[in-house]
CSV table of C-alpha atoms in Angstrom, one decimal:
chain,number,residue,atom,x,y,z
A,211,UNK,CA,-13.7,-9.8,-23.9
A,212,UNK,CA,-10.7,-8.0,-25.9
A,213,UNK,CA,-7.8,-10.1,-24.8
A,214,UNK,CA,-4.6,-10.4,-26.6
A,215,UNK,CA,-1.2,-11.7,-24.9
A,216,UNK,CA,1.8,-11.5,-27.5
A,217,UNK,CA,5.1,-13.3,-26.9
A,218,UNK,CA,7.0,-13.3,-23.2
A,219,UNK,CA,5.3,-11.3,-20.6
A,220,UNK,CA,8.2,-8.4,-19.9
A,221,UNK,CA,10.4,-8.9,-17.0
A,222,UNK,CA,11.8,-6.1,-14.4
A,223,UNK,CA,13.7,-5.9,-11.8
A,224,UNK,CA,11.3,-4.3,-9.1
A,225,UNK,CA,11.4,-3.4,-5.5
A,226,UNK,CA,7.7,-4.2,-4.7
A,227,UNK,CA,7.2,-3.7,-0.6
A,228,UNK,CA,4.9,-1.3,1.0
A,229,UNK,CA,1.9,-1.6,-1.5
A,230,UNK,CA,-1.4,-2.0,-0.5
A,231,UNK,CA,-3.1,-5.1,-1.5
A,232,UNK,CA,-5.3,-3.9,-4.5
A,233,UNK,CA,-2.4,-2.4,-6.5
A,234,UNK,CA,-0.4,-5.1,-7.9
A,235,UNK,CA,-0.6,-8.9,-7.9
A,236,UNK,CA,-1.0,-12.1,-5.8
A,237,UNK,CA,3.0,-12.7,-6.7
A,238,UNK,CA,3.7,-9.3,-5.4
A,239,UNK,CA,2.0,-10.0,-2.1
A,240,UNK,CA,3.4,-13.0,-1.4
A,241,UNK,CA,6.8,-11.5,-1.7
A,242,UNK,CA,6.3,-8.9,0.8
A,243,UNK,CA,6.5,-9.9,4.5
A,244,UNK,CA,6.3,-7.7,6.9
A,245,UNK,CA,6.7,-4.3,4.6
A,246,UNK,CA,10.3,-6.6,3.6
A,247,UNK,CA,10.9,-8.1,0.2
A,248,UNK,CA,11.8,-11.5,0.8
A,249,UNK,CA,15.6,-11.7,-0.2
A,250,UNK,CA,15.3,-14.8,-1.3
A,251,UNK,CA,13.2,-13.9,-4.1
A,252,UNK,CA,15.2,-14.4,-7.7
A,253,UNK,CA,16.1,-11.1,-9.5
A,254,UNK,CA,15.2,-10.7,-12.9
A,255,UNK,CA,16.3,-8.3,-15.5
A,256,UNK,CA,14.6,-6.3,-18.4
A,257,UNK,CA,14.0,-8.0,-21.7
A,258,UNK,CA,13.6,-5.7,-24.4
A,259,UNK,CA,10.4,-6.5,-26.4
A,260,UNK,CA,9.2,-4.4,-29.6
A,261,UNK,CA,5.8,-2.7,-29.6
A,262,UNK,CA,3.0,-3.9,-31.4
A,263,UNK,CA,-0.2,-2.1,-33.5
A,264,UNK,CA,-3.5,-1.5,-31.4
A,265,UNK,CA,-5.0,-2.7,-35.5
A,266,UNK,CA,-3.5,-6.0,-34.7
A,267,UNK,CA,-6.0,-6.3,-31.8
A,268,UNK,CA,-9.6,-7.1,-32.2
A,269,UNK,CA,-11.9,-4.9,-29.5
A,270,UNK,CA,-15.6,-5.6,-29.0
A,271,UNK,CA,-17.5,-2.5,-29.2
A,272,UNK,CA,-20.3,-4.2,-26.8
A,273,UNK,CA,-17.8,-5.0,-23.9
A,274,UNK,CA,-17.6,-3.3,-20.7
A,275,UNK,CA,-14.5,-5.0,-19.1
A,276,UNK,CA,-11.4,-4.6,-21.7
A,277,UNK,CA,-8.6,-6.8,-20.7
A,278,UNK,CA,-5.3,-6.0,-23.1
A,279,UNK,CA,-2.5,-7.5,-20.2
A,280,UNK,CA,1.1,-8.1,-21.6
A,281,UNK,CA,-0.1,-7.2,-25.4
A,282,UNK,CA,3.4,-5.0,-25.8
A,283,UNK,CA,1.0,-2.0,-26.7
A,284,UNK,CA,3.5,0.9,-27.0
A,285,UNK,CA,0.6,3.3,-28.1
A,286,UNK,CA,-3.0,4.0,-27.0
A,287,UNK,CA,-4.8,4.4,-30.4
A,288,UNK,CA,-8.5,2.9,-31.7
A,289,UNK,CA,-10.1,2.6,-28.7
A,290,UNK,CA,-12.8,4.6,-30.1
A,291,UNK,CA,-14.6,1.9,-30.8
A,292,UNK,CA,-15.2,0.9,-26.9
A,293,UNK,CA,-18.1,3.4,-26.0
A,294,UNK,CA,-19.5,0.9,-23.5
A,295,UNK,CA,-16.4,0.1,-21.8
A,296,UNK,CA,-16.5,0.7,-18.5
A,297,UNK,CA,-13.4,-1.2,-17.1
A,298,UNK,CA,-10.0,-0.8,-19.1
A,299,UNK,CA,-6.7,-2.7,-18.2
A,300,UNK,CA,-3.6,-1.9,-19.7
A,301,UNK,CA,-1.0,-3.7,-17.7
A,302,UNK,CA,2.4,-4.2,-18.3
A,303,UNK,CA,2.3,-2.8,-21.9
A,304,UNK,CA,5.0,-0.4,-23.7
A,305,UNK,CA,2.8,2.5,-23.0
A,306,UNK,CA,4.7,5.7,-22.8
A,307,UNK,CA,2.0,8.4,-23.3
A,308,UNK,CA,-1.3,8.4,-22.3
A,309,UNK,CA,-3.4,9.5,-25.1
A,310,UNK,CA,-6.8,9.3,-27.1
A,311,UNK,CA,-9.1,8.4,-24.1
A,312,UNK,CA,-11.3,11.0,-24.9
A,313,UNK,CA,-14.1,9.0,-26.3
A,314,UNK,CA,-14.3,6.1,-23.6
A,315,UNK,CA,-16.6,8.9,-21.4
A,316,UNK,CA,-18.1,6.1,-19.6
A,317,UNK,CA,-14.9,4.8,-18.5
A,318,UNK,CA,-14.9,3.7,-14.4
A,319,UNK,CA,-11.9,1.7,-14.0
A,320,UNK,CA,-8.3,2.1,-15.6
A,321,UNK,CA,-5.1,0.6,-15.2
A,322,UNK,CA,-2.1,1.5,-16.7
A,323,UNK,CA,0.1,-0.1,-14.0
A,324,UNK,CA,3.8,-1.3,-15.1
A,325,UNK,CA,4.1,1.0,-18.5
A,326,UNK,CA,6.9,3.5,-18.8
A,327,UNK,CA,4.7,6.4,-18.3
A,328,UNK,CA,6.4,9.9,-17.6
A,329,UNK,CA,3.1,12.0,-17.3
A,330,UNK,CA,-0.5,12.2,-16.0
A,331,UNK,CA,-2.0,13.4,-18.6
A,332,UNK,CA,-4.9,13.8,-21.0
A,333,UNK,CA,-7.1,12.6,-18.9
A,334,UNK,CA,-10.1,15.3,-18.8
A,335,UNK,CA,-13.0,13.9,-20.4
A,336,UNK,CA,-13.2,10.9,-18.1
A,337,UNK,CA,-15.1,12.5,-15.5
A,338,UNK,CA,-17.0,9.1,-14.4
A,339,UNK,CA,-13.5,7.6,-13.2
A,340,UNK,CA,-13.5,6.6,-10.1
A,341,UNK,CA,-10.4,4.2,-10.0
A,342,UNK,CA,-6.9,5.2,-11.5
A,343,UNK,CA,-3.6,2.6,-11.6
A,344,UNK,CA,-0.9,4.4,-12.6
A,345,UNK,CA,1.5,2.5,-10.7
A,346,UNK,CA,5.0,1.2,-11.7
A,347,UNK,CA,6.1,3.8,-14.2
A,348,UNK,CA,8.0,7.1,-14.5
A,349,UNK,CA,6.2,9.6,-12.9
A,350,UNK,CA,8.0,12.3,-11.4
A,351,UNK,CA,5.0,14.8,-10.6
A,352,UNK,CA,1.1,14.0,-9.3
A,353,UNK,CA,-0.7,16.5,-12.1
A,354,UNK,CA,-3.2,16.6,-14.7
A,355,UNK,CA,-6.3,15.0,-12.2
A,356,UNK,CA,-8.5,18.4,-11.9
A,357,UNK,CA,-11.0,17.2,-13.8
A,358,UNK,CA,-11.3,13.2,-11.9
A,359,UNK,CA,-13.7,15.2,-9.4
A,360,UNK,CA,-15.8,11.2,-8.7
A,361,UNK,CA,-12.3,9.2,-8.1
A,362,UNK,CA,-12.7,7.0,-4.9
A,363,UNK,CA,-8.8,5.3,-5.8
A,364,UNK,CA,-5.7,6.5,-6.5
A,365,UNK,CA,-2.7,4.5,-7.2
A,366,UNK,CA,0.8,5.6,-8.1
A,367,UNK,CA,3.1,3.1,-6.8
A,368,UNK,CA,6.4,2.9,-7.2
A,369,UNK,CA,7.1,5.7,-9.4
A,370,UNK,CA,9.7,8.9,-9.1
A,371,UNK,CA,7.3,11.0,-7.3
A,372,UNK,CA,8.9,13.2,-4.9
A,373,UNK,CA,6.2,15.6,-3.9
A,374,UNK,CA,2.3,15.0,-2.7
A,375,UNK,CA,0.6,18.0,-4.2
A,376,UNK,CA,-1.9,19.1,-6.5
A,377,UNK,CA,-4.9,16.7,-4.9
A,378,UNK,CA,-7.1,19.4,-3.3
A,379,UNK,CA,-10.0,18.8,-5.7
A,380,UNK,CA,-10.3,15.1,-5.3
A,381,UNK,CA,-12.2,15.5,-1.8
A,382,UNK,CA,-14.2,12.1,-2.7
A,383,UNK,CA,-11.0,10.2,-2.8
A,384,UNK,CA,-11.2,7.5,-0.5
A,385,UNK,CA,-7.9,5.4,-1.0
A,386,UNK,CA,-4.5,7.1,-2.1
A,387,UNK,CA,-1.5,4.5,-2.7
A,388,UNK,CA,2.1,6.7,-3.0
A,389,UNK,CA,4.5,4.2,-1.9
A,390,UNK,CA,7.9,3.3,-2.9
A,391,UNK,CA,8.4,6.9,-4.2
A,392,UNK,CA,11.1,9.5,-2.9
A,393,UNK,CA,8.8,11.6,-0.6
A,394,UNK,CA,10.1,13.4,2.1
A,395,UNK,CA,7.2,15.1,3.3
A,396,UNK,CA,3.4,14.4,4.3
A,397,UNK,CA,1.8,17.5,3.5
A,398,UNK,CA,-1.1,18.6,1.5
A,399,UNK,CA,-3.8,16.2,2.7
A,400,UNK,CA,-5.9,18.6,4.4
A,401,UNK,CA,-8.7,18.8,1.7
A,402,UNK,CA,-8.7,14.8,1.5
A,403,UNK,CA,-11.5,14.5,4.3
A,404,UNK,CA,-13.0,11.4,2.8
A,405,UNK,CA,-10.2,9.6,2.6
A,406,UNK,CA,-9.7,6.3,4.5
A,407,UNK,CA,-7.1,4.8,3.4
A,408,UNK,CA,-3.4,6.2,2.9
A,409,UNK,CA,-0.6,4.1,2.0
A,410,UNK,CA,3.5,6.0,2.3
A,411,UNK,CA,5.5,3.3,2.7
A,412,UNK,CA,8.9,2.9,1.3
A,413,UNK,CA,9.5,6.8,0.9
A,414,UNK,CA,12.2,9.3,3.0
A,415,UNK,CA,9.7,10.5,5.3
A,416,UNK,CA,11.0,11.2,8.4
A,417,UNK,CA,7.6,12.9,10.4
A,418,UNK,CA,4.3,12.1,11.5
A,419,UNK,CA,2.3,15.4,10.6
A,420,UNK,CA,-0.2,17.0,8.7
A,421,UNK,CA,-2.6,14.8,9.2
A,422,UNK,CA,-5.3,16.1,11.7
A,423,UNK,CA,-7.7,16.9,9.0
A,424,UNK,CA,-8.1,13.1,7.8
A,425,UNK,CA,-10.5,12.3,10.3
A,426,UNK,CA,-11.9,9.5,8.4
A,427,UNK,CA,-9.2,8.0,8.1
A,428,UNK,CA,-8.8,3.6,8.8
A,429,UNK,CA,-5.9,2.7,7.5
A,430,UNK,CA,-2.5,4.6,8.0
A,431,UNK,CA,0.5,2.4,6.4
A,432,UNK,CA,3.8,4.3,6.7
A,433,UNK,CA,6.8,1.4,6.5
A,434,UNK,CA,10.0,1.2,5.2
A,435,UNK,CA,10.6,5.1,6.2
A,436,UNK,CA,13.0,7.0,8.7
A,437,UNK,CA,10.3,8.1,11.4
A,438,UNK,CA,12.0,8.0,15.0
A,439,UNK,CA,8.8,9.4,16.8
A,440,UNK,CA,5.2,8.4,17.3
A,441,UNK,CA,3.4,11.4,16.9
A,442,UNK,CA,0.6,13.7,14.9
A,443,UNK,CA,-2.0,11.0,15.2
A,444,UNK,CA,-4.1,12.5,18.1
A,445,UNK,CA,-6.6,13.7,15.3
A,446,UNK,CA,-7.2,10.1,13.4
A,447,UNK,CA,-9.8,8.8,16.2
A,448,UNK,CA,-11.3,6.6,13.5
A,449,UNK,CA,-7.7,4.8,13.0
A,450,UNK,CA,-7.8,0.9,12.7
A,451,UNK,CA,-5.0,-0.3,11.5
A,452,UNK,CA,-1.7,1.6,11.7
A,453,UNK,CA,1.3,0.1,10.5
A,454,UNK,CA,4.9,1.7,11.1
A,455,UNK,CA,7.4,-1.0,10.7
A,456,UNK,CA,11.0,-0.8,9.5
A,457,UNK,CA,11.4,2.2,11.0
A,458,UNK,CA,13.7,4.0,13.4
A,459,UNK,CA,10.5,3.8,16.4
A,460,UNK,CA,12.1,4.0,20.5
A,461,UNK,CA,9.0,4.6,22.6
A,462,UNK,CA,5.4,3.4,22.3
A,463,UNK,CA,3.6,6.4,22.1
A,464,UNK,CA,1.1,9.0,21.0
A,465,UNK,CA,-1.9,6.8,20.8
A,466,UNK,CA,-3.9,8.0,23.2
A,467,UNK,CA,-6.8,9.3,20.4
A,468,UNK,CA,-6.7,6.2,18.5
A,469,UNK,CA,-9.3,4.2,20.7
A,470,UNK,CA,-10.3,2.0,17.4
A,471,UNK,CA,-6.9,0.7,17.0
A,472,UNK,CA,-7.3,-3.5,15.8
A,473,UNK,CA,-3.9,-3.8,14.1
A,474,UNK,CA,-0.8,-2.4,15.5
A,475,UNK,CA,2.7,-2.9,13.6
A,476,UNK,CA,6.0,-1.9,14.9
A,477,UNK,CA,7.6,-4.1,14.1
A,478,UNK,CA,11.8,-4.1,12.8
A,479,UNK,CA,12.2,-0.6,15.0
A,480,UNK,CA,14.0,-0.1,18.0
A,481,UNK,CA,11.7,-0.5,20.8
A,482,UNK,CA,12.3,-1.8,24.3
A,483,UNK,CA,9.1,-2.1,26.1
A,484,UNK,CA,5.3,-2.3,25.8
A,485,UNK,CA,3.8,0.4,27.1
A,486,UNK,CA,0.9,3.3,26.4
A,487,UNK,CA,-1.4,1.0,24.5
A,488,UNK,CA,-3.6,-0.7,28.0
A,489,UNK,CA,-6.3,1.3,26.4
A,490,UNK,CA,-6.6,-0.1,23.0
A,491,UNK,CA,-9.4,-2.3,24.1
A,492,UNK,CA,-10.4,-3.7,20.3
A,493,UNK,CA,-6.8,-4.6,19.5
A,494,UNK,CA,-6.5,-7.8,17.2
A,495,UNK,CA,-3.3,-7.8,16.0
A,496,UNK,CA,-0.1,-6.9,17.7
A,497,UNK,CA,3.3,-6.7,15.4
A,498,UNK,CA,6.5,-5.8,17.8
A,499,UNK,CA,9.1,-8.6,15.8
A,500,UNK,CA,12.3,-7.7,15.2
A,501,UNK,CA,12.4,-5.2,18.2
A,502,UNK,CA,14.6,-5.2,21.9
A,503,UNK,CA,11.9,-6.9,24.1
A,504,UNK,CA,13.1,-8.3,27.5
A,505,UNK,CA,10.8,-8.4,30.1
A,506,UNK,CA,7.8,-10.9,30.5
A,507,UNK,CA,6.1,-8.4,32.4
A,508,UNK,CA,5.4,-6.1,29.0
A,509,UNK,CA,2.9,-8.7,27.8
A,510,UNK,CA,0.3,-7.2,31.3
A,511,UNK,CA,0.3,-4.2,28.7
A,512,UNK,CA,-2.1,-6.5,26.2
A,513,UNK,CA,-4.2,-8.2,28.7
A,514,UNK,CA,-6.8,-5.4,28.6
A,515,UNK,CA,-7.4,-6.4,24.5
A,516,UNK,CA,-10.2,-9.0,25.2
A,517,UNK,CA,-10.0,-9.5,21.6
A,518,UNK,CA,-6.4,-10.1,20.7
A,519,UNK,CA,-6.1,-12.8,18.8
A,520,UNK,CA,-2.3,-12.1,16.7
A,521,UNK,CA,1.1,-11.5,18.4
A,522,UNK,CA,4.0,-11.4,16.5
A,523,UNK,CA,7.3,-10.9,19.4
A,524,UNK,CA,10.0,-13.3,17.4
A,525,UNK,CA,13.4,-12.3,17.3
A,526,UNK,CA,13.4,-10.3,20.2
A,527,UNK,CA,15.2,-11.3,23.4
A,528,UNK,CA,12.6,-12.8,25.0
A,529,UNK,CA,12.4,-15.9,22.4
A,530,UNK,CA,15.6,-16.9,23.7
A,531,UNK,CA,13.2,-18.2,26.5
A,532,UNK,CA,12.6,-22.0,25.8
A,533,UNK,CA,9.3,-21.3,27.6
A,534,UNK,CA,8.9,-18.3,25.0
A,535,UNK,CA,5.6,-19.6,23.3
A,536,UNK,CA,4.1,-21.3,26.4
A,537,UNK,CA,4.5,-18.1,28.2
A,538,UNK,CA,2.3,-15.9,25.7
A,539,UNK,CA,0.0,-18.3,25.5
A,540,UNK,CA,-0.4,-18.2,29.8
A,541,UNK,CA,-0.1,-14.6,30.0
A,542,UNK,CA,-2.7,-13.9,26.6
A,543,UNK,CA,-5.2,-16.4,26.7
A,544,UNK,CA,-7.2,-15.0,23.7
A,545,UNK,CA,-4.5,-15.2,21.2
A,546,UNK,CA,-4.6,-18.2,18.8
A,547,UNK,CA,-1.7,-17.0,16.7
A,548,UNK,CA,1.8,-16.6,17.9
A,549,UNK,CA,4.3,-15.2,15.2
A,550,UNK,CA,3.5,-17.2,12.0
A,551,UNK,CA,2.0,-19.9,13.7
A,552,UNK,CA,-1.4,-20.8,14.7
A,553,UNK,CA,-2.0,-22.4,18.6
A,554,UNK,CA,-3.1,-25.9,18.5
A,555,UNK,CA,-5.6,-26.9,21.4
């Protein structure tokens, strides 16, 4: 395998949170909790590093999973040579520009995240793509994908991105990762009707809409926003997991469609009682932390979810109850995990 790693791996000061797990690393996912960075966490500043020649690298023409991580590549050049390559990783490079892909036409796989990338572009003769990492960069604009008709995953993390447009052609996409941007809006999704996965967190959105053509859609992650209402969901009926914390949330509601439901998260909003969710039979996991719960008598709301097995209700009132765990345990048999801690029998 090409591998090269050159000098100190290049440091930057990051906010990280509301990323799904395949974009990004194990350290990254650790310091999320709950769609919050741990503040805890040292900051680290940029080091400046010089760039250094792709002819300084050696590439094997016979390999199909290039690996050229923390290399300080400041220019795509001479990769000519990799005509079998079906994986490329660029990560945390010097990358500005991408360019002179053209020939790696059997390309699957490539990631670019954590370059200082300004543009999508160049990209048109890699029509067997199927998974783009473009995350942790400069982007201010989704363009310059018409011709990734096959990709399955899309990720532009953390980038300056401020509208979702220009996806309408990639009706096979299956994941699309666009948090930590500066979006305002959810809109032009309705072509995405394979699409099962759709990650928003850490943007300005302040709605729940647009979304009743993605009816194949699992996952919804929408933290770290400024939604006040639970709404616009009535057409996801295939929804598993929806996760809406660190928002502005009051009232339970609008889930009547979303039958499938095994992971809830509310939690860090403003809600005061359980309600509107008896009918979300399959429920697994149940986030309300860091909300205004009271009364005991919310937990009846859960007994219906035969197969609940998480609850997470600290620092709400009812913890100041020195009975607090023995009484979810009595009223939610099933459960074997309360908050971040497992039940011991």
């Amino acid at each position: 395998m090409a591998t090269l790693s050159v000098g100190e791996p290049q440091e930057m000061e990051v906010d990280r949170k509301g990323e799904s797990e395949e974009s990004g690393d194990d350290e990254t996912r650790r310091k999320s909790i709950n769609g919050k960075v741990d503040a805890n966490q040292p900051h680290t500043t940029v080091k400046e590093e010089s760039p250094v020649e792709m002819d300084t690298i050696t590439l094997d023409p016979e390999e199909e999973d290039v690996d050229l991580v923390h290399c300080r590549i400041g220019k795509i050049e001479g990769l000519g040579v990799l005509r079998k390559a079906k994986t490329l990783s660029l990560r945390q490079n010097l990358i500005k520009t991408i360019e002179n892909l053209e020939m790696l036409v059997t390309l699957k796989e490539l990631d670019l995240y954590d370059n200082q990338i300004c543009k999508l572009e160049n990209l048109q003769t890699l029509k067997e793509l199927d998974q783009l990492d473009v995350s942790f960069n400069l982007l201010r604009k989704v363009e310059g994908l018409e011709c990734l008709t096959g990709l399955k995953k899309l990720f532009l993390l953390h980038n300056k991105i401020s509208h979702i447009a220009n996806l309408d052609h990639l009706t096979g996409l299956e994941m699309l990762e666009l948090g930590s941007n500066r979006i305002r809006l959810i809109e032009n999704l309705d072509r995405l009707s394979s699409l099962t996965s759709l990650f928003l967190g850490t943007n300005k959105i302040t709605q729940l809409q647009h979304l009743e053509g993605l009816h194949n859609l699992t996952v919804l992650s929408i933290q770290s926003n400024r939604i006040t209402k639970m709404e616009g969901l009535q057409g996801l009926v295939n929804l598993k997991e929806l996760y809406l914390s660190h928002n502005g949330i009051e009232v339970i509601e609008g889930l009547e469609n979303n039958k499938k439901l095994t992971t809830l998260d509310i939690a860090a909003n403003r809600v005061k009682k359980i309600e509107n969710i008896s009918h979300l039979t399959d429920l697994q996991e149940f986030w309300m932390n860091d909300n205004q719960l009271e009364n005991w008598s919310d937990l009846d709301e859960l007994k219906s979810s035969n197969a609940l097995e998480t609850v997470y209700l600290e620092r709400n009132p009812l913890q100041k109850d020195p009975q607090y765990r023995r009484k979810i345990m009595l009223a939610l048999p099933t459960v074997r995990q309360i908050d971040a801690t497992f039940i011991r029998f």
